Amino acid sequence: MRSRRPHRRLSTLAAALLAGTFGLGISAASADPGDGSGPDGDDRVRTSTSSKAGTGKPAGIGLSGTQLAPDQIGRSANMELLKNVNPAGPLADSTGTDIAFEGNRAYVGNYDGFTIYDVSKPANPRMLSQVVCPGAQNDVSVSGNLLYLGTDSSRSDDSCASTSQPATQKDSWEGIKIFDISDPTNPRYLKAVETSCGSHTQTLVPGDAGTDYLYVSSYAPNAAYPDCAPPHDSISIVEVPKANPTAAKVVSTPNLFPDGGLANTSGCHDITAYPARKLAAGACMGDGIIMDISDPVNPRVVERVTDPNFAFWHSATFNNSGTKVVFTDELGGGGAATCNDAVGPTRGADAIYDLGSDNRLSFKSYFKISRDQFDSENCVAHNGSLIPVKGKDLMVQSWYMGGTSVWDFTDSANPREIAYFERGPAAGDDGGGTWSSYYYNGHIYSSDLGKGLDVLRVTGKDVAPAAGVKMDEFNPQSQPYVPRG
């Protein structure tokens, strides 16, 4: 469906959509019931209750990587799958992407739209609605009654009934769509804002009480694209008056790399804001940056680092005190097997930096899962978030077919994995592994590219205090300061 930059997904998009469809709300009754009441053959709901014959020990504990058969579960003893809800409805054959949270709801992006789940009972997620609105990657953020959706594929127009159209055509559209989610069973499309080179990712930066700013990241310009010509060393900033979201508009396009950056830097892949310190960390293809966002319309780059071991600066996560940043390297673009001895522990990995009071970054170490995967399995560092525990720096993170990892970087120089969950090589054509794994109000939610939503529970003394920490809203790329458990 994308006519410009290479596509990262490994499964196939839905063959067709309803003609003229713009937002299709599906009631919980017509979706997966989420209560485990289906017969054992109902492959839309999976649990991890099977055991090794004769041992009474749950299957998969201690197994990982090349020990696993296709789709077999492997996990540490302190991580369990509570529920898997397979894709359903018109998004069933498409690719799951990022997640945002508000109250008892999870908003899960998909290359063909997004799904809203009620997660008030985490072990039994209940689908509230789906919106069909194709436009990779459909990165999501939520703010009160508004949902922001990023479109990074060249479309015939800004509607949810658009079709793919070459980026070489001037009238093609990419950018931000805004939805009213005050009724989560029936989201309403309100407004679209076009941005240069589209919106591969978008980051919510709160302004004053009535304003949101979206930092829109995109990359890979081409001289043949009228709306995405080189050098494209900028981001787009969309201002949204929350009381009048239809007045949303691009208010600035700051150039982050006046000197051009590295040779492969032509935009940013992702930005994570930390409003409590008025900072943001940008992963910008060939560069990692720190920005001062005290004036959100005019961010300033105050620190910049490079790393010869990094192929593609993909994303960033602050620790809770804002004194460290974890950058990820998406070597191979999410489609390659990099979790093996041949690639090694310092490429396709996380890089941990201490962040000083002067906003200078100091490299400390790399972290990469040591669970070698088959060469058929795409595996590399991807999206994650903190687990809020006082006195510790803990993170949960997706590794595509390497699964979901929980790791401790309290000692910046000596990070270690403390829990994991993964599946063996994908059977059939619904694979690709987990795109995003985030901790929210006591549970881990993972968006698998082909297998839908996983709800996981991690236990043990390292993580137990986090269970008492509750948030009302969570956009992982807009990190709040979280009082720790």
GROMACS .gro file of C-alpha atoms in nm:
model
  485
    1MET     CA    1   0.000   0.000   0.000
    2ARG     CA    2   0.292   0.236   0.047
    3SER     CA    3   0.414   0.399  -0.269
    4ARG     CA    4   0.722   0.563  -0.133
    5ARG     CA    5   0.938   0.423   0.146
    6PRO     CA    6   0.989   0.050   0.201
    7HIS     CA    7   0.723  -0.120   0.408
    8ARG     CA    8   0.822  -0.276   0.743
    9ARG     CA    9   0.536  -0.515   0.798
   10LEU     CA   10   0.570  -0.886   0.725
   11SER     CA   11   0.205  -0.985   0.696
   12THR     CA   12  -0.039  -0.894   0.419
   13LEU     CA   13  -0.287  -0.608   0.427
   14ALA     CA   14  -0.655  -0.677   0.384
   15ALA     CA   15  -0.740  -0.740   0.019
   16ALA     CA   16  -1.027  -0.493   0.010
   17LEU     CA   17  -1.225  -0.250   0.220
   18LEU     CA   18  -1.593  -0.164   0.206
   19ALA     CA   19  -1.646   0.086  -0.075
   20GLY     CA   20  -1.690   0.434   0.069
   21THR     CA   21  -1.609   0.321   0.428
   22PHE     CA   22  -1.470   0.598   0.645
   23GLY     CA   23  -1.507   0.479   1.000
   24LEU     CA   24  -1.659   0.144   1.075
   25GLY     CA   25  -1.756   0.097   1.439
   26ILE     CA   26  -1.798  -0.265   1.546
   27SER     CA   27  -1.975  -0.335   1.871
   28ALA     CA   28  -1.832  -0.573   2.127
   29ALA     CA   29  -2.109  -0.817   2.047
   30SER     CA   30  -1.986  -0.859   1.693
   31ALA     CA   31  -1.620  -0.876   1.790
   32ASP     CA   32  -1.422  -1.121   2.001
   33PRO     CA   33  -1.615  -1.176   2.325
   34GLY     CA   34  -1.295  -1.158   2.526
   35ASP     CA   35  -1.432  -1.384   2.798
   36GLY     CA   36  -1.282  -1.715   2.697
   37SER     CA   37  -1.627  -1.857   2.631
   38GLY     CA   38  -1.544  -1.972   2.279
   39PRO     CA   39  -1.467  -2.337   2.210
   40ASP     CA   40  -1.109  -2.456   2.228
   41GLY     CA   41  -1.092  -2.425   1.851
   42ASP     CA   42  -1.165  -2.051   1.866
   43ASP     CA   43  -0.820  -1.931   1.766
   44ARG     CA   44  -0.902  -1.569   1.838
   45VAL     CA   45  -0.843  -1.619   2.210
   46ARG     CA   46  -0.537  -1.796   2.343
   47THR     CA   47  -0.411  -1.856   2.694
   48SER     CA   48  -0.101  -2.015   2.839
   49THR     CA   49  -0.253  -2.293   3.050
   50SER     CA   50  -0.093  -2.597   2.887
   51SER     CA   51   0.168  -2.794   3.083
   52LYS     CA   52   0.457  -3.025   3.012
   53ALA     CA   53   0.325  -3.379   3.027
   54GLY     CA   54   0.381  -3.543   3.364
   55THR     CA   55   0.560  -3.249   3.525
   56GLY     CA   56   0.282  -3.011   3.628
   57LYS     CA   57   0.514  -2.730   3.513
   58PRO     CA   58   0.365  -2.478   3.271
   59ALA     CA   59   0.490  -2.532   2.918
   60GLY     CA   60   0.756  -2.307   2.778
   61ILE     CA   61   0.927  -2.196   3.099
   62GLY     CA   62   1.300  -2.162   3.040
   63LEU     CA   63   1.270  -2.218   2.665
   64SER     CA   64   1.358  -1.950   2.412
   65GLY     CA   65   1.483  -1.873   2.065
   66THR     CA   66   1.608  -2.169   1.866
   67GLN     CA   67   1.461  -2.411   2.121
   68LEU     CA   68   1.108  -2.323   2.015
   69ALA     CA   69   0.890  -2.486   1.752
   70PRO     CA   70   0.674  -2.263   1.527
   71ASP     CA   71   0.443  -2.049   1.744
   72GLN     CA   72   0.546  -2.236   2.060
   73ILE     CA   73   0.558  -2.012   2.366
   74GLY     CA   74   0.879  -1.965   2.558
   75ARG     CA   75   0.903  -1.754   2.871
   76SER     CA   76   1.072  -1.691   3.200
   77ALA     CA   77   0.896  -1.822   3.508
   78ASN     CA   78   0.803  -1.467   3.615
   79MET     CA   79   0.627  -1.371   3.290
   80GLU     CA   80   0.298  -1.517   3.172
   81LEU     CA   81   0.049  -1.461   2.894
   82LEU     CA   82  -0.292  -1.381   3.038
   83LYS     CA   83  -0.471  -1.341   2.707
   84ASN     CA   84  -0.415  -1.314   2.336
   85VAL     CA   85  -0.690  -1.152   2.131
   86ASN     CA   86  -0.637  -1.224   1.765
   87PRO     CA   87  -0.718  -0.959   1.504
   88ALA     CA   88  -1.083  -0.958   1.406
   89GLY     CA   89  -1.325  -0.775   1.178
   90PRO     CA   90  -1.206  -0.568   0.882
   91LEU     CA   91  -0.856  -0.530   1.034
   92ALA     CA   92  -0.804  -0.903   1.078
   93ASP     CA   93  -0.558  -0.945   0.791
   94SER     CA   94  -0.364  -0.626   0.849
   95THR     CA   95  -0.065  -0.532   1.063
   96GLY     CA   96  -0.078  -0.419   1.425
   97THR     CA   97   0.141  -0.125   1.528
   98ASP     CA   98   0.161   0.112   1.825
   99ILE     CA   99  -0.055   0.154   2.139
  100ALA     CA  100  -0.178   0.445   2.351
  101PHE     CA  101  -0.384   0.428   2.673
  102GLU     CA  102  -0.650   0.629   2.849
  103GLY     CA  103  -0.845   0.523   3.155
  104ASN     CA  104  -0.953   0.163   3.106
  105ARG     CA  105  -0.898   0.170   2.729
  106ALA     CA  106  -0.615   0.070   2.497
  107TYR     CA  107  -0.598   0.222   2.148
  108VAL     CA  108  -0.409  -0.006   1.910
  109GLY     CA  109  -0.290   0.119   1.574
  110ASN     CA  110  -0.305  -0.088   1.258
  111TYR     CA  111  -0.195  -0.024   0.900
  112ASP     CA  112  -0.562  -0.019   0.804
  113GLY     CA  113  -0.702   0.180   1.098
  114PHE     CA  114  -0.720   0.133   1.475
  115THR     CA  115  -0.902  -0.070   1.742
  116ILE     CA  116  -1.027   0.043   2.082
  117TYR     CA  117  -1.027  -0.215   2.364
  118ASP     CA  118  -1.181  -0.201   2.708
  119VAL     CA  119  -0.906  -0.331   2.939
  120SER     CA  120  -1.083  -0.274   3.269
  121LYS     CA  121  -1.039  -0.650   3.312
  122PRO     CA  122  -0.690  -0.696   3.166
  123ALA     CA  123  -0.721  -1.073   3.140
  124ASN     CA  124  -1.034  -1.026   2.928
  125PRO     CA  125  -0.990  -0.735   2.687
  126ARG     CA  126  -1.312  -0.642   2.512
  127MET     CA  127  -1.322  -0.480   2.173
  128LEU     CA  128  -1.532  -0.162   2.174
  129SER     CA  129  -1.489  -0.049   1.815
  130GLN     CA  130  -1.272  -0.048   1.509
  131VAL     CA  131  -1.211   0.229   1.259
  132VAL     CA  132  -1.113   0.139   0.904
  133CYS     CA  133  -0.880   0.412   0.782
  134PRO     CA  134  -0.585   0.281   0.580
  135GLY     CA  135  -0.263   0.478   0.596
  136ALA     CA  136   0.055   0.323   0.732
  137GLN     CA  137   0.166   0.323   1.006
  138ASN     CA  138  -0.132   0.473   1.181
  139ASP     CA  139   0.072   0.574   1.482
  140VAL     CA  140  -0.163   0.672   1.767
  141SER     CA  141  -0.172   0.925   2.052
  142VAL     CA  142  -0.464   1.016   2.277
  143SER     CA  143  -0.545   1.336   2.463
  144GLY     CA  144  -0.873   1.359   2.651
  145ASN     CA  145  -1.149   1.308   2.394
  146LEU     CA  146  -0.913   1.330   2.097
  147LEU     CA  147  -0.714   1.065   1.914
  148TYR     CA  148  -0.434   1.157   1.674
  149LEU     CA  149  -0.353   0.916   1.391
  150GLY     CA  150  -0.041   0.943   1.175
  151THR     CA  151  -0.055   0.860   0.801
  152ASP     CA  152   0.276   0.777   0.634
  153SER     CA  153   0.164   0.635   0.303
  154SER     CA  154   0.081   0.846   0.002
  155ARG     CA  155  -0.299   0.860  -0.037
  156SER     CA  156  -0.545   0.987  -0.295
  157ASP     CA  157  -0.704   1.222  -0.037
  158ASP     CA  158  -0.737   1.275   0.338
  159SER     CA  159  -1.048   1.062   0.386
  160CYS     CA  160  -1.063   0.715   0.537
  161ALA     CA  161  -1.187   0.590   0.200
  162SER     CA  162  -0.869   0.701   0.023
  163THR     CA  163  -0.665   0.475  -0.199
  164SER     CA  164  -0.292   0.445  -0.254
  165GLN     CA  165  -0.153   0.711  -0.488
  166PRO     CA  166   0.208   0.782  -0.593
  167ALA     CA  167   0.392   1.047  -0.393
  168THR     CA  168   0.508   1.192  -0.723
  169GLN     CA  169   0.159   1.340  -0.765
  170LYS     CA  170   0.124   1.684  -0.611
  171ASP     CA  171  -0.232   1.624  -0.489
  172SER     CA  172  -0.139   1.313  -0.290
  173TRP     CA  173  -0.194   1.339   0.085
  174GLU     CA  174  -0.012   1.231   0.403
  175GLY     CA  175  -0.020   1.366   0.757
  176ILE     CA  176  -0.228   1.371   1.077
  177LYS     CA  177  -0.593   1.274   1.123
  178ILE     CA  178  -0.790   1.378   1.433
  179PHE     CA  179  -1.077   1.177   1.581
  180ASP     CA  180  -1.332   1.247   1.855
  181ILE     CA  181  -1.327   0.944   2.088
  182SER     CA  182  -1.569   1.077   2.351
  183ASP     CA  183  -1.786   0.779   2.255
  184PRO     CA  184  -1.532   0.495   2.227
  185THR     CA  185  -1.790   0.273   2.058
  186ASN     CA  186  -1.828   0.523   1.773
  187PRO     CA  187  -1.522   0.742   1.703
  188ARG     CA  188  -1.584   1.041   1.474
  189TYR     CA  189  -1.334   1.173   1.220
  190LEU     CA  190  -1.293   1.550   1.268
  191LYS     CA  191  -0.998   1.693   1.082
  192ALA     CA  192  -0.689   1.622   0.873
  193VAL     CA  193  -0.362   1.820   0.863
  194GLU     CA  194  -0.117   1.755   0.580
  195THR     CA  195   0.253   1.739   0.674
  196SER     CA  196   0.565   1.724   0.460
  197CYS     CA  197   0.672   1.364   0.395
  198GLY     CA  198   0.376   1.235   0.598
  199SER     CA  199   0.373   1.121   0.960
  200HIS     CA  200   0.579   0.810   1.021
  201THR     CA  201   0.549   0.876   1.393
  202GLN     CA  202   0.401   1.157   1.601
  203THR     CA  203   0.468   1.270   1.955
  204LEU     CA  204   0.224   1.454   2.180
  205VAL     CA  205   0.381   1.755   2.354
  206PRO     CA  206   0.136   1.923   2.594
  207GLY     CA  207   0.112   2.299   2.566
  208ASP     CA  208  -0.099   2.514   2.792
  209ALA     CA  209  -0.423   2.375   2.934
  210GLY     CA  210  -0.607   2.404   2.606
  211THR     CA  211  -0.343   2.317   2.345
  212ASP     CA  212  -0.167   2.006   2.219
  213TYR     CA  213   0.137   2.007   1.996
  214LEU     CA  214   0.225   1.712   1.776
  215TYR     CA  215   0.587   1.667   1.675
  216VAL     CA  216   0.558   1.487   1.342
  217SER     CA  217   0.856   1.279   1.232
  218SER     CA  218   0.915   1.151   0.880
  219TYR     CA  219   1.210   1.073   0.662
  220ALA     CA  220   1.345   0.947   0.327
  221PRO     CA  221   1.279   1.243   0.093
  222ASN     CA  222   1.308   1.215  -0.283
  223ALA     CA  223   1.358   1.483  -0.545
  224ALA     CA  224   1.064   1.337  -0.739
  225TYR     CA  225   0.820   1.399  -0.451
  226PRO     CA  226   0.671   1.750  -0.465
  227ASP     CA  227   0.583   1.746  -0.092
  228CYS     CA  228   0.890   1.561   0.031
  229ALA     CA  229   1.200   1.694  -0.141
  230PRO     CA  230   1.553   1.672   0.003
  231PRO     CA  231   1.714   1.759   0.232
  232HIS     CA  232   1.415   1.740   0.474
  233ASP     CA  233   1.616   1.792   0.792
  234SER     CA  234   1.306   1.912   0.975
  235ILE     CA  235   0.999   1.803   1.168
  236SER     CA  236   0.647   1.941   1.139
  237ILE     CA  237   0.474   2.080   1.448
  238VAL     CA  238   0.094   2.067   1.446
  239GLU     CA  239  -0.096   2.284   1.693
  240VAL     CA  240  -0.433   2.152   1.810
  241PRO     CA  241  -0.668   2.382   2.005
  242LYS     CA  242  -0.846   2.114   2.207
  243ALA     CA  243  -1.171   2.310   2.233
  244ASN     CA  244  -1.170   2.356   1.855
  245PRO     CA  245  -0.969   2.072   1.703
  246THR     CA  246  -1.091   2.148   1.351
  247ALA     CA  247  -0.866   2.457   1.370
  248ALA     CA  248  -0.555   2.238   1.395
  249LYS     CA  249  -0.270   2.344   1.166
  250VAL     CA  250   0.104   2.324   1.109
  251VAL     CA  251   0.260   2.612   1.304
  252SER     CA  252   0.631   2.548   1.247
  253THR     CA  253   0.876   2.323   1.065
  254PRO     CA  254   1.204   2.365   1.257
  255ASN     CA  255   1.523   2.256   1.083
  256LEU     CA  256   1.700   2.028   1.331
  257PHE     CA  257   2.012   1.977   1.121
  258PRO     CA  258   2.122   2.303   0.957
  259ASP     CA  259   2.454   2.135   0.872
  260GLY     CA  260   2.277   1.842   0.708
  261GLY     CA  261   2.351   1.587   0.980
  262LEU     CA  262   2.515   1.262   0.884
  263ALA     CA  263   2.488   1.138   0.527
  264ASN     CA  264   2.192   0.914   0.613
  265THR     CA  265   2.009   1.171   0.827
  266SER     CA  266   1.712   1.312   0.636
  267GLY     CA  267   1.448   1.362   0.901
  268CYS     CA  268   1.372   1.184   1.228
  269HIS     CA  269   1.220   0.844   1.286
  270ASP     CA  270   1.080   0.909   1.632
  271ILE     CA  271   1.087   1.161   1.916
  272THR     CA  272   1.012   1.105   2.283
  273ALA     CA  273   0.918   1.407   2.493
  274TYR     CA  274   0.981   1.440   2.865
  275PRO     CA  275   0.771   1.746   2.956
  276ALA     CA  276   0.870   1.740   3.325
  277ARG     CA  277   1.223   1.842   3.224
  278LYS     CA  278   1.112   2.030   2.911
  279LEU     CA  279   1.327   1.799   2.702
  280ALA     CA  280   1.281   1.562   2.412
  281ALA     CA  281   1.507   1.291   2.274
  282GLY     CA  282   1.509   1.236   1.901
  283ALA     CA  283   1.615   0.926   1.709
  284CYS     CA  284   1.699   1.074   1.372
  285MET     CA  285   1.831   0.798   1.147
  286GLY     CA  286   2.203   0.878   1.178
  287ASP     CA  287   2.193   1.096   1.488
  288GLY     CA  288   2.064   1.086   1.844
  289ILE     CA  289   1.965   1.428   1.975
  290ILE     CA  290   1.839   1.607   2.285
  291MET     CA  291   1.607   1.904   2.235
  292ASP     CA  292   1.503   2.185   2.465
  293ILE     CA  293   1.123   2.207   2.425
  294SER     CA  294   1.055   2.482   2.680
  295ASP     CA  295   0.910   2.671   2.382
  296PRO     CA  296   0.722   2.380   2.219
  297VAL     CA  297   0.679   2.560   1.886
  298ASN     CA  298   1.053   2.628   1.860
  299PRO     CA  299   1.249   2.328   1.989
  300ARG     CA  300   1.627   2.367   2.002
  301VAL     CA  301   1.882   2.088   1.956
  302VAL     CA  302   2.117   2.110   2.255
  303GLU     CA  303   2.302   1.778   2.222
  304ARG     CA  304   2.382   1.540   1.940
  305VAL     CA  305   2.562   1.205   1.932
  306THR     CA  306   2.647   0.944   1.673
  307ASP     CA  307   2.756   0.582   1.703
  308PRO     CA  308   2.938   0.372   1.441
  309ASN     CA  309   2.755   0.061   1.567
  310PHE     CA  310   2.413   0.216   1.502
  311ALA     CA  311   2.261   0.160   1.159
  312PHE     CA  312   1.928   0.338   1.219
  313TRP     CA  313   1.848   0.549   1.526
  314HIS     CA  314   1.489   0.439   1.580
  315SER     CA  315   1.346   0.552   1.915
  316ALA     CA  316   1.432   0.683   2.262
  317THR     CA  317   1.317   0.637   2.623
  318PHE     CA  318   1.409   0.850   2.927
  319ASN     CA  319   1.439   0.701   3.271
  320ASN     CA  320   1.191   0.840   3.521
  321SER     CA  321   1.428   1.097   3.669
  322GLY     CA  322   1.531   1.220   3.327
  323THR     CA  323   1.897   1.140   3.391
  324LYS     CA  324   1.933   0.864   3.130
  325VAL     CA  325   1.822   0.796   2.775
  326VAL     CA  326   1.795   0.460   2.602
  327PHE     CA  327   1.825   0.484   2.222
  328THR     CA  328   1.741   0.190   1.996
  329ASP     CA  329   1.905   0.080   1.673
  330GLU     CA  330   1.662  -0.077   1.426
  331LEU     CA  331   1.928  -0.252   1.220
  332GLY     CA  332   1.766  -0.411   0.914
  333GLY     CA  333   1.450  -0.197   0.942
  334GLY     CA  334   1.263  -0.456   1.147
  335GLY     CA  335   1.276  -0.719   0.876
  336ALA     CA  336   1.615  -0.882   0.939
  337ALA     CA  337   1.747  -1.151   1.171
  338THR     CA  338   1.992  -0.964   1.393
  339CYS     CA  339   1.955  -1.156   1.722
  340ASN     CA  340   2.231  -1.407   1.660
  341ASP     CA  341   2.602  -1.459   1.712
  342ALA     CA  342   2.685  -1.342   1.360
  343VAL     CA  343   2.553  -0.990   1.426
  344GLY     CA  344   2.665  -0.982   1.786
  345PRO     CA  345   2.563  -0.788   2.099
  346THR     CA  346   2.639  -0.427   1.996
  347ARG     CA  347   2.443  -0.393   1.671
  348GLY     CA  348   2.063  -0.388   1.650
  349ALA     CA  349   2.077  -0.312   2.022
  350ASP     CA  350   1.989  -0.050   2.280
  351ALA     CA  351   2.247   0.211   2.375
  352ILE     CA  352   2.229   0.350   2.729
  353TYR     CA  353   2.342   0.708   2.788
  354ASP     CA  354   2.361   0.904   3.109
  355LEU     CA  355   2.214   1.253   3.067
  356GLY     CA  356   2.383   1.524   3.268
  357SER     CA  357   2.233   1.840   3.415
  358ASP     CA  358   2.403   2.023   3.126
  359ASN     CA  359   2.206   1.797   2.885
  360ARG     CA  360   2.521   1.623   2.767
  361LEU     CA  361   2.496   1.254   2.680
  362SER     CA  362   2.757   1.008   2.804
  363PHE     CA  363   2.756   0.657   2.655
  364LYS     CA  364   2.759   0.378   2.914
  365SER     CA  365   2.678   0.043   2.751
  366TYR     CA  366   2.470  -0.161   2.508
  367PHE     CA  367   2.186  -0.398   2.588
  368LYS     CA  368   2.065  -0.671   2.356
  369ILE     CA  369   1.869  -0.985   2.431
  370SER     CA  370   2.101  -1.286   2.446
  371ARG     CA  371   1.831  -1.531   2.337
  372ASP     CA  372   1.955  -1.623   1.988
  373GLN     CA  373   1.676  -1.649   1.732
  374PHE     CA  374   1.649  -1.849   1.411
  375ASP     CA  375   1.773  -1.682   1.093
  376SER     CA  376   1.411  -1.694   0.974
  377GLU     CA  377   1.304  -1.463   1.259
  378ASN     CA  378   1.315  -1.086   1.229
  379CYS     CA  379   1.451  -0.959   1.559
  380VAL     CA  380   1.585  -0.619   1.662
  381ALA     CA  381   1.533  -0.355   1.932
  382HIS     CA  382   1.193  -0.184   1.903
  383ASN     CA  383   0.931   0.004   2.109
  384GLY     CA  384   0.907  -0.008   2.487
  385SER     CA  385   0.842   0.187   2.807
  386LEU     CA  386   0.942   0.212   3.171
  387ILE     CA  387   0.809  -0.004   3.453
  388PRO     CA  388   0.766   0.243   3.743
  389VAL     CA  389   0.961   0.114   4.043
  390LYS     CA  390   1.124   0.353   4.290
  391GLY     CA  391   1.502   0.337   4.294
  392LYS     CA  392   1.521   0.126   3.978
  393ASP     CA  393   1.535   0.182   3.604
  394LEU     CA  394   1.329  -0.099   3.452
  395MET     CA  395   1.204  -0.118   3.094
  396VAL     CA  396   0.979  -0.349   2.896
  397GLN     CA  397   1.053  -0.365   2.526
  398SER     CA  398   0.952  -0.535   2.202
  399TRP     CA  399   1.204  -0.725   1.991
  400TYR     CA  400   0.978  -0.838   1.705
  401MET     CA  401   1.020  -1.219   1.690
  402GLY     CA  402   1.256  -1.194   1.988
  403GLY     CA  403   0.942  -1.126   2.190
  404THR     CA  404   0.890  -0.901   2.491
  405SER     CA  405   1.181  -0.839   2.725
  406VAL     CA  406   1.189  -0.682   3.071
  407TRP     CA  407   1.532  -0.551   3.160
  408ASP     CA  408   1.706  -0.350   3.431
  409PHE     CA  409   1.941  -0.061   3.349
  410THR     CA  410   1.969   0.082   3.701
  411ASP     CA  411   2.342   0.023   3.663
  412SER     CA  412   2.391   0.194   3.328
  413ALA     CA  413   2.708   0.001   3.256
  414ASN     CA  414   2.566  -0.343   3.339
  415PRO     CA  415   2.209  -0.388   3.210
  416ARG     CA  416   2.045  -0.729   3.249
  417GLU     CA  417   1.728  -0.903   3.135
  418ILE     CA  418   1.497  -1.008   3.419
  419ALA     CA  419   1.195  -1.151   3.232
  420TYR     CA  420   1.083  -1.245   2.882
  421PHE     CA  421   0.801  -1.384   2.671
  422GLU     CA  422   0.831  -1.495   2.309
  423ARG     CA  423   0.695  -1.727   2.044
  424GLY     CA  424   0.878  -1.956   1.808
  425PRO     CA  425   0.901  -1.879   1.435
  426ALA     CA  426   0.568  -1.763   1.297
  427ALA     CA  427   0.363  -2.041   1.143
  428GLY     CA  428   0.188  -1.933   0.825
  429ASP     CA  429   0.172  -1.571   0.713
  430ASP     CA  430   0.062  -1.389   1.029
  431GLY     CA  431   0.405  -1.341   1.182
  432GLY     CA  432   0.645  -1.061   1.245
  433GLY     CA  433   0.650  -1.057   1.624
  434THR     CA  434   0.574  -0.779   1.868
  435TRP     CA  435   0.585  -0.414   1.756
  436SER     CA  436   0.521  -0.242   2.091
  437SER     CA  437   0.532  -0.365   2.451
  438TYR     CA  438   0.422  -0.117   2.718
  439TYR     CA  439   0.356  -0.132   3.092
  440TYR     CA  440   0.027   0.027   3.196
  441ASN     CA  441  -0.144   0.006   3.532
  442GLY     CA  442  -0.009  -0.330   3.641
  443HIS     CA  443   0.009  -0.518   3.311
  444ILE     CA  444   0.212  -0.535   2.992
  445TYR     CA  445   0.026  -0.485   2.664
  446SER     CA  446   0.194  -0.602   2.347
  447SER     CA  447   0.083  -0.534   1.990
  448ASP     CA  448   0.190  -0.823   1.769
  449LEU     CA  449   0.217  -0.749   1.397
  450GLY     CA  450   0.005  -1.049   1.305
  451LYS     CA  451  -0.134  -1.207   1.622
  452GLY     CA  452  -0.313  -0.910   1.773
  453LEU     CA  453  -0.309  -0.795   2.133
  454ASP     CA  454  -0.121  -0.984   2.405
  455VAL     CA  455  -0.177  -0.909   2.773
  456LEU     CA  456   0.113  -1.020   2.990
  457ARG     CA  457   0.185  -1.021   3.360
  458VAL     CA  458   0.534  -0.993   3.506
  459THR     CA  459   0.589  -1.078   3.873
  460GLY     CA  460   0.869  -1.084   4.127
  461LYS     CA  461   1.021  -0.851   4.384
  462ASP     CA  462   1.193  -0.636   4.121
  463VAL     CA  463   0.866  -0.527   3.962
  464ALA     CA  464   0.605  -0.578   4.237
  465PRO     CA  465   0.596  -0.214   4.359
  466ALA     CA  466   0.488  -0.095   4.012
  467ALA     CA  467   0.148  -0.262   4.053
  468GLY     CA  468   0.038   0.020   4.282
  469VAL     CA  469   0.112   0.295   4.028
  470LYS     CA  470  -0.193   0.408   3.830
  471MET     CA  471  -0.206   0.645   3.535
  472ASP     CA  472  -0.509   0.809   3.376
  473GLU     CA  473  -0.349   0.845   3.034
  474PHE     CA  474  -0.030   0.716   2.877
  475ASN     CA  475   0.128   0.798   2.544
  476PRO     CA  476   0.465   0.620   2.557
  477GLN     CA  477   0.632   0.882   2.337
  478SER     CA  478   0.517   1.157   2.575
  479GLN     CA  479   0.667   1.031   2.897
  480PRO     CA  480   0.509   1.158   3.217
  481TYR     CA  481   0.697   1.182   3.541
  482VAL     CA  482   0.547   0.889   3.733
  483PRO     CA  483   0.546   0.877   4.114
  484ARG     CA  484   0.698   0.537   4.170
  485GLY     CA  485   0.574   0.236   4.357
   0.00000   0.00000   0.00000
